[in-house]
Short mmCIF file of C-alpha atoms in Angstrom, two decimals:
data_model
loop_
_atom_site.label_atom_id
_atom_site.label_comp_id
_atom_site.label_asym_id
_atom_site.label_seq_id
_atom_site.Cartn_x
_atom_site.Cartn_y
_atom_site.Cartn_z
CA UNK A 1 20.32 -45.15 105.82
CA UNK A 2 20.62 -42.77 108.80
CA UNK A 3 22.61 -45.31 110.76
CA UNK A 4 25.11 -45.87 107.81
CA UNK A 5 25.52 -42.44 107.28
CA UNK A 6 26.29 -41.55 110.87
CA UNK A 7 28.89 -44.35 110.81
CA UNK A 8 30.33 -43.20 107.83
CA UNK A 9 30.68 -39.64 109.08
CA UNK A 10 32.18 -40.61 112.47
CA UNK A 11 34.62 -42.87 110.97
CA UNK A 12 35.84 -40.40 108.59
CA UNK A 13 36.12 -37.63 111.26
CA UNK A 14 37.88 -39.99 114.00
CA UNK A 15 40.24 -41.27 111.44
CA UNK A 16 40.97 -37.70 109.96
CA UNK A 17 41.68 -35.90 113.26
CA UNK A 18 43.28 -38.85 115.09
CA UNK A 19 45.84 -39.78 112.40
CA UNK A 20 47.85 -36.73 113.21
CA UNK A 21 48.21 -37.69 116.76
CA UNK A 22 49.25 -41.09 115.74
CA UNK A 23 51.89 -39.75 113.43
CA UNK A 24 53.51 -37.67 116.47
CA UNK A 25 53.11 -40.72 119.04
CA UNK A 26 54.63 -43.05 116.31
CA UNK A 27 57.35 -40.49 115.37
CA UNK A 28 58.44 -40.20 119.44
CA UNK A 29 58.35 -43.80 119.64
CA UNK A 30 60.77 -43.97 116.44
CA UNK A 31 58.29 -46.54 114.91
CA UNK A 32 59.45 -45.78 111.57
CA UNK A 33 58.85 -47.99 108.47
CA UNK A 34 62.34 -49.93 107.43
CA UNK A 35 62.58 -50.01 103.93
CA UNK A 36 63.97 -53.17 101.88
CA UNK A 37 67.40 -52.55 100.49
CA UNK A 38 66.30 -54.54 97.29
CA UNK A 39 63.64 -52.24 96.43
CA UNK A 40 63.18 -49.25 94.38
CA UNK A 41 65.92 -46.74 95.37
CA UNK A 42 63.54 -44.17 95.09
CA UNK A 43 61.87 -45.38 98.17
CA UNK A 44 64.89 -44.99 100.18
CA UNK A 45 63.70 -41.38 100.95
CA UNK A 46 60.75 -42.95 102.92
CA UNK A 47 62.59 -44.44 105.45
CA UNK A 48 61.69 -43.72 108.87
CA UNK A 49 57.92 -42.44 108.03
CA UNK A 50 55.77 -43.63 110.73
CA UNK A 51 53.95 -46.94 110.11
CA UNK A 52 51.19 -48.99 112.00
CA UNK A 53 49.02 -46.19 110.97
CA UNK A 54 46.18 -48.95 110.40
CA UNK A 55 45.64 -48.87 114.10
CA UNK A 56 43.69 -45.57 113.44
CA UNK A 57 41.10 -46.69 110.92
CA UNK A 58 40.65 -50.08 112.68
CA UNK A 59 39.79 -48.09 116.05
CA UNK A 60 37.79 -45.66 113.90
CA UNK A 61 35.74 -48.41 112.38
CA UNK A 62 34.93 -49.94 115.87
CA UNK A 63 33.91 -46.52 117.22
CA UNK A 64 31.87 -45.73 114.16
CA UNK A 65 30.11 -48.85 114.52
CA UNK A 66 29.09 -48.11 118.16
CA UNK A 67 27.77 -44.83 116.99
CA UNK A 68 25.81 -46.36 114.19
CA UNK A 69 23.92 -48.53 116.54
CA UNK A 70 23.39 -45.43 118.88
CA UNK A 71 21.56 -43.73 115.74
CA UNK A 72 19.53 -46.86 115.03
CA UNK A 73 18.00 -46.53 118.68
CA UNK A 74 16.62 -43.25 117.77
CA UNK A 75 14.53 -44.39 114.81
CA UNK A 76 11.01 -45.54 114.97
CA UNK A 77 10.37 -48.86 116.10
CA UNK A 78 8.91 -49.89 112.57
CA UNK A 79 12.41 -48.83 110.87
CA UNK A 80 14.31 -50.67 113.19
CA UNK A 81 15.39 -54.35 112.05
CA UNK A 82 18.79 -54.85 113.84
CA UNK A 83 19.22 -52.43 116.76
CA UNK A 84 21.30 -55.01 118.87
CA UNK A 85 24.93 -55.90 117.97
CA UNK A 86 24.99 -59.17 115.99
CA UNK A 87 27.19 -62.18 115.27
CA UNK A 88 27.91 -60.59 111.79
CA UNK A 89 29.40 -57.72 113.66
CA UNK A 90 31.48 -59.92 115.72
CA UNK A 91 32.67 -61.77 112.87
CA UNK A 92 33.47 -58.80 110.54
CA UNK A 93 35.02 -56.46 113.18
CA UNK A 94 36.73 -59.72 114.51
CA UNK A 95 38.33 -60.26 111.19
CA UNK A 96 39.44 -56.60 110.94
CA UNK A 97 40.92 -56.46 114.72
CA UNK A 98 42.61 -59.85 114.87
CA UNK A 99 44.22 -59.90 111.22
CA UNK A 100 45.31 -56.48 112.03
CA UNK A 101 46.89 -58.02 115.05
CA UNK A 102 48.71 -60.05 113.16
CA UNK A 103 49.99 -57.28 111.08
CA UNK A 104 50.83 -55.32 114.11
CA UNK A 105 53.07 -58.19 115.42
CA UNK A 106 54.91 -57.94 112.16
CA UNK A 107 55.15 -54.13 112.19
CA UNK A 108 56.29 -54.14 115.69
CA UNK A 109 59.08 -56.69 114.98
CA UNK A 110 60.04 -54.85 111.97
CA UNK A 111 60.61 -51.64 113.97
CA UNK A 112 62.16 -53.16 116.88
CA UNK A 113 64.68 -54.74 114.76
CA UNK A 114 65.10 -51.69 112.46
CA UNK A 115 64.93 -54.26 109.52
CA UNK A 116 62.28 -55.02 106.82
CA UNK A 117 62.15 -58.65 108.01
CA UNK A 118 59.44 -58.69 110.46
CA UNK A 119 57.23 -61.89 111.59
CA UNK A 120 58.29 -64.80 109.49
CA UNK A 121 56.17 -65.77 106.36
CA UNK A 122 55.35 -68.94 108.38
CA UNK A 123 54.24 -67.07 111.42
CA UNK A 124 52.11 -64.68 109.46
CA UNK A 125 50.42 -67.30 107.63
CA UNK A 126 49.68 -69.40 110.76
CA UNK A 127 47.99 -66.13 112.19
CA UNK A 128 45.88 -65.98 109.18
CA UNK A 129 44.80 -69.47 109.04
CA UNK A 130 44.07 -69.23 113.19
CA UNK A 131 42.12 -66.03 112.43
CA UNK A 132 40.09 -67.38 109.46
CA UNK A 133 39.52 -70.78 111.02
CA UNK A 134 38.02 -69.25 114.26
CA UNK A 135 35.80 -66.77 112.63
CA UNK A 136 34.94 -69.25 109.73
CA UNK A 137 33.39 -71.44 112.52
CA UNK A 138 31.59 -68.76 114.25
CA UNK A 139 30.23 -67.65 110.80
CA UNK A 140 29.11 -71.28 110.04
CA UNK A 141 27.93 -72.60 113.12
CA UNK A 142 25.69 -69.79 114.71
CA UNK A 143 22.33 -69.23 112.84
CA UNK A 144 20.05 -66.14 113.22
CA UNK A 145 17.17 -66.35 115.71
CA UNK A 146 15.60 -63.16 114.37
CA UNK A 147 11.60 -63.20 115.24
CA UNK A 148 8.63 -60.98 114.20
CA UNK A 149 6.11 -59.46 116.44
CA UNK A 150 4.27 -62.68 116.97
CA UNK A 151 7.60 -64.53 118.09
CA UNK A 152 7.68 -66.59 114.82
CA UNK A 153 11.39 -66.82 113.79
CA UNK A 154 11.75 -65.10 110.42
CA UNK A 155 15.50 -65.59 109.85
CA UNK A 156 17.70 -68.68 110.50
CA UNK A 157 20.51 -67.72 108.16
CA UNK A 158 24.12 -68.11 109.45
CA UNK A 159 26.94 -65.36 108.70
CA UNK A 160 28.23 -67.57 105.81
CA UNK A 161 27.02 -70.31 103.63
CA UNK A 162 27.92 -73.79 102.85
CA UNK A 163 27.58 -72.93 99.23
CA UNK A 164 30.09 -71.20 96.99
CA UNK A 165 28.38 -67.94 95.77
CA UNK A 166 29.09 -65.46 92.85
CA UNK A 167 26.25 -62.71 93.23
CA UNK A 168 24.27 -65.17 95.31
CA UNK A 169 24.48 -68.78 96.58
CA UNK A 170 24.91 -71.35 94.13
CA UNK A 171 22.82 -74.43 95.35
CA UNK A 172 24.93 -76.87 93.20
CA UNK A 173 28.01 -75.88 94.91
CA UNK A 174 27.25 -76.99 98.44
CA UNK A 175 30.78 -77.76 99.78
CA UNK A 176 29.45 -78.55 103.53
CA UNK A 177 30.51 -76.57 106.40
CA UNK A 178 33.88 -77.77 106.83
CA UNK A 179 34.59 -77.37 103.16
CA UNK A 180 33.15 -73.64 103.70
CA UNK A 181 35.61 -73.00 106.47
CA UNK A 182 38.51 -74.18 104.39
CA UNK A 183 37.51 -71.89 101.51
CA UNK A 184 37.00 -69.16 103.62
CA UNK A 185 40.46 -69.38 105.18
CA UNK A 186 41.67 -69.37 101.59
CA UNK A 187 39.73 -66.20 101.05
CA UNK A 188 41.05 -64.51 104.21
CA UNK A 189 44.88 -65.40 103.08
CA UNK A 190 44.30 -64.32 99.60
CA UNK A 191 42.62 -60.84 100.53
CA UNK A 192 45.10 -60.20 103.37
CA UNK A 193 48.37 -60.84 101.17
CA UNK A 194 46.25 -59.01 98.14
CA UNK A 195 45.70 -55.67 100.27
CA UNK A 196 49.48 -56.19 101.79
CA UNK A 197 50.99 -56.59 98.26
CA UNK A 198 49.03 -53.46 96.78
CA UNK A 199 50.43 -51.13 99.81
CA UNK A 200 53.37 -50.50 98.11
CA UNK A 201 53.11 -46.79 96.96
CA UNK A 202 51.62 -43.68 99.01
CA UNK A 203 47.75 -44.03 99.30
CA UNK A 204 47.37 -46.97 96.64
CA UNK A 205 46.10 -49.58 98.84
CA UNK A 206 44.04 -47.39 100.93
CA UNK A 207 42.24 -45.72 98.01
CA UNK A 208 41.32 -49.13 96.32
CA UNK A 209 40.15 -50.25 99.58
CA UNK A 210 37.80 -47.20 99.90
CA UNK A 211 36.31 -48.25 96.64
CA UNK A 212 36.06 -52.11 97.42
CA UNK A 213 34.43 -51.05 100.86
CA UNK A 214 32.06 -48.83 99.37
CA UNK A 215 30.87 -51.50 96.86
CA UNK A 216 30.25 -53.75 99.75
CA UNK A 217 28.08 -51.10 101.74
CA UNK A 218 25.98 -50.52 98.39
CA UNK A 219 25.63 -54.42 97.87
CA UNK A 220 24.96 -54.93 101.55
CA UNK A 221 22.33 -51.78 101.82
CA UNK A 222 20.57 -53.36 98.53
CA UNK A 223 20.24 -56.60 100.12
CA UNK A 224 18.82 -54.83 103.33
CA UNK A 225 16.17 -53.26 101.24
CA UNK A 226 15.20 -56.38 99.38
CA UNK A 227 15.66 -58.74 102.40
CA UNK A 228 13.90 -62.27 102.76
CA UNK A 229 13.66 -61.51 106.50
CA UNK A 230 11.63 -58.21 105.93
CA UNK A 231 7.86 -59.28 105.85
CA UNK A 232 6.79 -56.00 104.40
CA UNK A 233 8.90 -56.74 101.38
CA UNK A 234 8.20 -60.29 100.83
CA UNK A 235 4.61 -59.52 101.34
CA UNK A 236 4.71 -59.47 97.61
CA UNK A 237 5.44 -62.87 96.14
CA UNK A 238 7.09 -61.55 92.90
CA UNK A 239 9.73 -59.55 94.88
CA UNK A 240 13.04 -61.21 94.54
CA UNK A 241 14.93 -61.09 98.19
CA UNK A 242 18.07 -62.02 99.59
CA UNK A 243 18.71 -64.82 101.97
CA UNK A 244 21.60 -63.34 103.80
CA UNK A 245 21.98 -62.62 107.59
CA UNK A 246 22.23 -58.95 109.01
CA UNK A 247 22.64 -56.75 105.96
CA UNK A 248 22.23 -53.61 107.57
CA UNK A 249 25.04 -54.48 110.04
CA UNK A 250 27.61 -55.26 106.93
CA UNK A 251 26.46 -51.93 105.23
CA UNK A 252 27.19 -50.24 108.48
CA UNK A 253 30.28 -51.83 108.87
CA UNK A 254 31.37 -51.66 105.19
CA UNK A 255 30.59 -47.89 105.22
CA UNK A 256 32.35 -47.09 108.46
CA UNK A 257 35.55 -48.82 107.10
CA UNK A 258 35.40 -46.89 103.85
CA UNK A 259 34.95 -43.59 105.86
CA UNK A 260 37.90 -44.17 108.10
CA UNK A 261 39.99 -44.87 104.90
CA UNK A 262 39.15 -41.82 103.27
CA UNK A 263 39.90 -40.07 106.54
CA UNK A 264 43.20 -41.77 106.83
CA UNK A 265 44.05 -41.24 103.14
CA UNK A 266 44.27 -37.45 103.64
CA UNK A 267 47.52 -38.10 105.60
CA UNK A 268 48.64 -41.24 103.48
CA UNK A 269 48.52 -39.86 100.06
CA UNK A 270 51.65 -38.88 98.42
CA UNK A 271 53.84 -37.64 100.08
CA UNK A 272 52.64 -40.09 102.90
CA UNK A 273 53.16 -38.86 106.46
CA UNK A 274 52.05 -42.26 107.70
CA UNK A 275 51.77 -45.73 106.37
CA UNK A 276 49.34 -48.18 107.15
CA UNK A 277 51.91 -51.00 107.71
CA UNK A 278 50.78 -54.59 107.76
CA UNK A 279 48.51 -53.68 110.69
CA UNK A 280 46.31 -51.83 108.31
CA UNK A 281 46.71 -53.97 104.90
CA UNK A 282 45.90 -57.29 106.95
CA UNK A 283 43.04 -55.64 108.71
CA UNK A 284 41.37 -54.43 105.64
CA UNK A 285 42.11 -57.78 103.76
CA UNK A 286 40.37 -59.73 106.65
CA UNK A 287 37.47 -57.55 106.68
CA UNK A 288 37.11 -57.52 102.98
CA UNK A 289 37.18 -61.48 102.91
CA UNK A 290 34.49 -61.29 105.77
CA UNK A 291 32.45 -58.70 103.33
CA UNK A 292 32.48 -61.39 100.29
CA UNK A 293 31.37 -64.28 102.73
CA UNK A 294 28.74 -62.43 104.73
CA UNK A 295 27.27 -60.71 101.41
CA UNK A 296 27.35 -64.29 99.77
CA UNK A 297 29.71 -62.92 96.86
CA UNK A 298 32.89 -64.83 97.17
CA UNK A 299 33.62 -65.16 93.55
CA UNK A 300 32.47 -61.74 92.71
CA UNK A 301 35.42 -60.72 95.12
CA UNK A 302 37.66 -61.60 92.20
CA UNK A 303 36.12 -58.75 90.22
CA UNK A 304 35.47 -56.30 93.00
CA UNK A 305 39.05 -56.55 94.32
CA UNK A 306 40.23 -56.67 90.75
CA UNK A 307 43.29 -54.74 91.29
CA UNK A 308 44.49 -56.77 94.15
CA UNK A 309 44.12 -59.83 91.86
CA UNK A 310 46.09 -58.30 89.23
CA UNK A 311 49.12 -57.29 91.85
CA UNK A 312 48.73 -60.70 93.52
CA UNK A 313 49.11 -62.32 90.10
CA UNK A 314 52.05 -60.13 88.98
CA UNK A 315 54.07 -61.80 92.04
CA UNK A 316 53.05 -65.67 91.31
CA UNK A 317 53.75 -64.96 87.81
CA UNK A 318 57.44 -63.42 88.50
CA UNK A 319 58.25 -66.34 91.13
CA UNK A 320 57.07 -69.09 88.74
CA UNK A 321 58.78 -67.46 85.84
CA UNK A 322 62.17 -67.17 87.66
CA UNK A 323 62.18 -70.40 89.21
CA UNK A 324 61.24 -72.25 85.93
CA UNK A 325 63.22 -70.40 83.48
CA UNK A 326 65.40 -68.11 85.55
CA UNK A 327 63.93 -64.90 83.77
CA UNK A 328 61.78 -62.30 85.19
CA UNK A 329 58.71 -61.16 83.37
CA UNK A 330 58.56 -57.92 85.14
CA UNK A 331 61.48 -55.51 86.18
CA UNK A 332 60.22 -55.88 89.71
CA UNK A 333 57.24 -57.22 91.51
CA UNK A 334 54.56 -56.31 92.52
CA UNK A 335 53.43 -54.76 89.51
CA UNK A 336 53.40 -51.10 90.89
CA UNK A 337 57.17 -51.48 91.13
CA UNK A 338 57.68 -52.53 87.40
CA UNK A 339 56.19 -49.43 86.46
CA UNK A 340 58.36 -47.38 89.01
CA UNK A 341 61.16 -48.59 87.24
CA UNK A 342 59.82 -48.01 83.82
CA UNK A 343 59.79 -44.49 84.68
CA UNK A 344 56.27 -43.72 85.68
CA UNK A 345 55.62 -41.29 88.32
CA UNK A 346 54.37 -42.74 91.79
CA UNK A 347 51.34 -40.42 91.46
CA UNK A 348 50.44 -41.52 88.23
CA UNK A 349 50.79 -45.15 89.00
CA UNK A 350 48.64 -44.66 91.78
CA UNK A 351 45.79 -42.91 89.99
CA UNK A 352 45.87 -45.03 86.91
CA UNK A 353 45.70 -48.24 89.55
CA UNK A 354 42.90 -46.35 91.42
CA UNK A 355 41.21 -46.32 87.79
CA UNK A 356 41.72 -49.92 87.29
CA UNK A 357 40.17 -50.76 90.92
CA UNK A 358 37.20 -48.51 89.99
CA UNK A 359 36.76 -50.35 86.67
CA UNK A 360 36.40 -53.67 88.59
CA UNK A 361 34.13 -52.14 91.21
CA UNK A 362 31.90 -50.81 88.57
CA UNK A 363 31.61 -54.03 86.64
CA UNK A 364 30.75 -55.75 89.80
CA UNK A 365 28.23 -53.67 90.73
CA UNK A 366 26.83 -54.00 87.29
CA UNK A 367 26.50 -57.62 87.38
CA UNK A 368 24.97 -57.53 90.72
CA UNK A 369 22.39 -55.15 89.56
CA UNK A 370 21.67 -56.88 86.32
CA UNK A 371 21.14 -59.98 88.29
CA UNK A 372 18.56 -58.47 90.62
CA UNK A 373 16.56 -57.10 87.32
CA UNK A 374 16.62 -60.45 85.78
CA UNK A 375 15.13 -62.29 88.85
CA UNK A 376 12.52 -59.47 89.35
CA UNK A 377 11.73 -59.86 85.61
#
């Protein structure tokens, strides 16, 4: 627990104090956010606000991960389960960094062209597919070789699973390694685009991401405390355990990312002094997809990230309706802009959407815990 707390604290402080530096640097470099002409007119006042702020909290998460591991080395040996960096960390941080890199290219092109059209939709999609495929393969083809004091292997789990999962793996839905990688690519694309579409108002995507990542930190730490690779816990055959790989790593990274987002939110809340840009949105989406895979809660992501799902579906519904009937269901999509044009203030929309995000997280955590109680009974 100490390592997770250290990671959260370090990430928060790095993000909180480094974001103003990024604001000054990006302002000096004239890396301002171009605003779409067809967007809500009230957004034109945000033109020129520094973007690419996601660089700060991605970097803060990586630094905090290192700090968390340094904290682990100070614990008594009996409490250390995962001192060395793992493949799990490589996958999760790799997804965050490289999805963020795809977003950075998009942001850079927007700033350079002084236009809201950056990387082409095809280019962005190819980037997401490539990152998802590479880390999906790593997640499925590299099992753990964790051993106990006698040298016996106690954990042979991979980061991902060949089975579809809800609150845990569903044995009847084994899709093979190739199928699992394909599904994971889809999850990466869905999560990155979901966060990106949500990032339309000051602080909206950042605050929602804090809740989602916080939920994954709780889930992963609970799995760590009830881990099948922990002989002290499984000594009692009546104890229900989780067959995952490196849950402490997952909790540490999720907590660090949540803390980094809170520090960034200080400057990103209305009126925003900096935007996360596609750098941050795609980076967070990639990490969230990795969290769902590594905690074996792929389908639960639909509830944990309920706000992202709702906003994404509003865009899908709008496109389908307009192409089939020529009529729009919403005044504008994504959904937050519909309410802007309906007269809601930006702050009201953000806070109310945060409430929706919180409800989704609460329901998901309730389902997760109720499943544990049912299995322990």
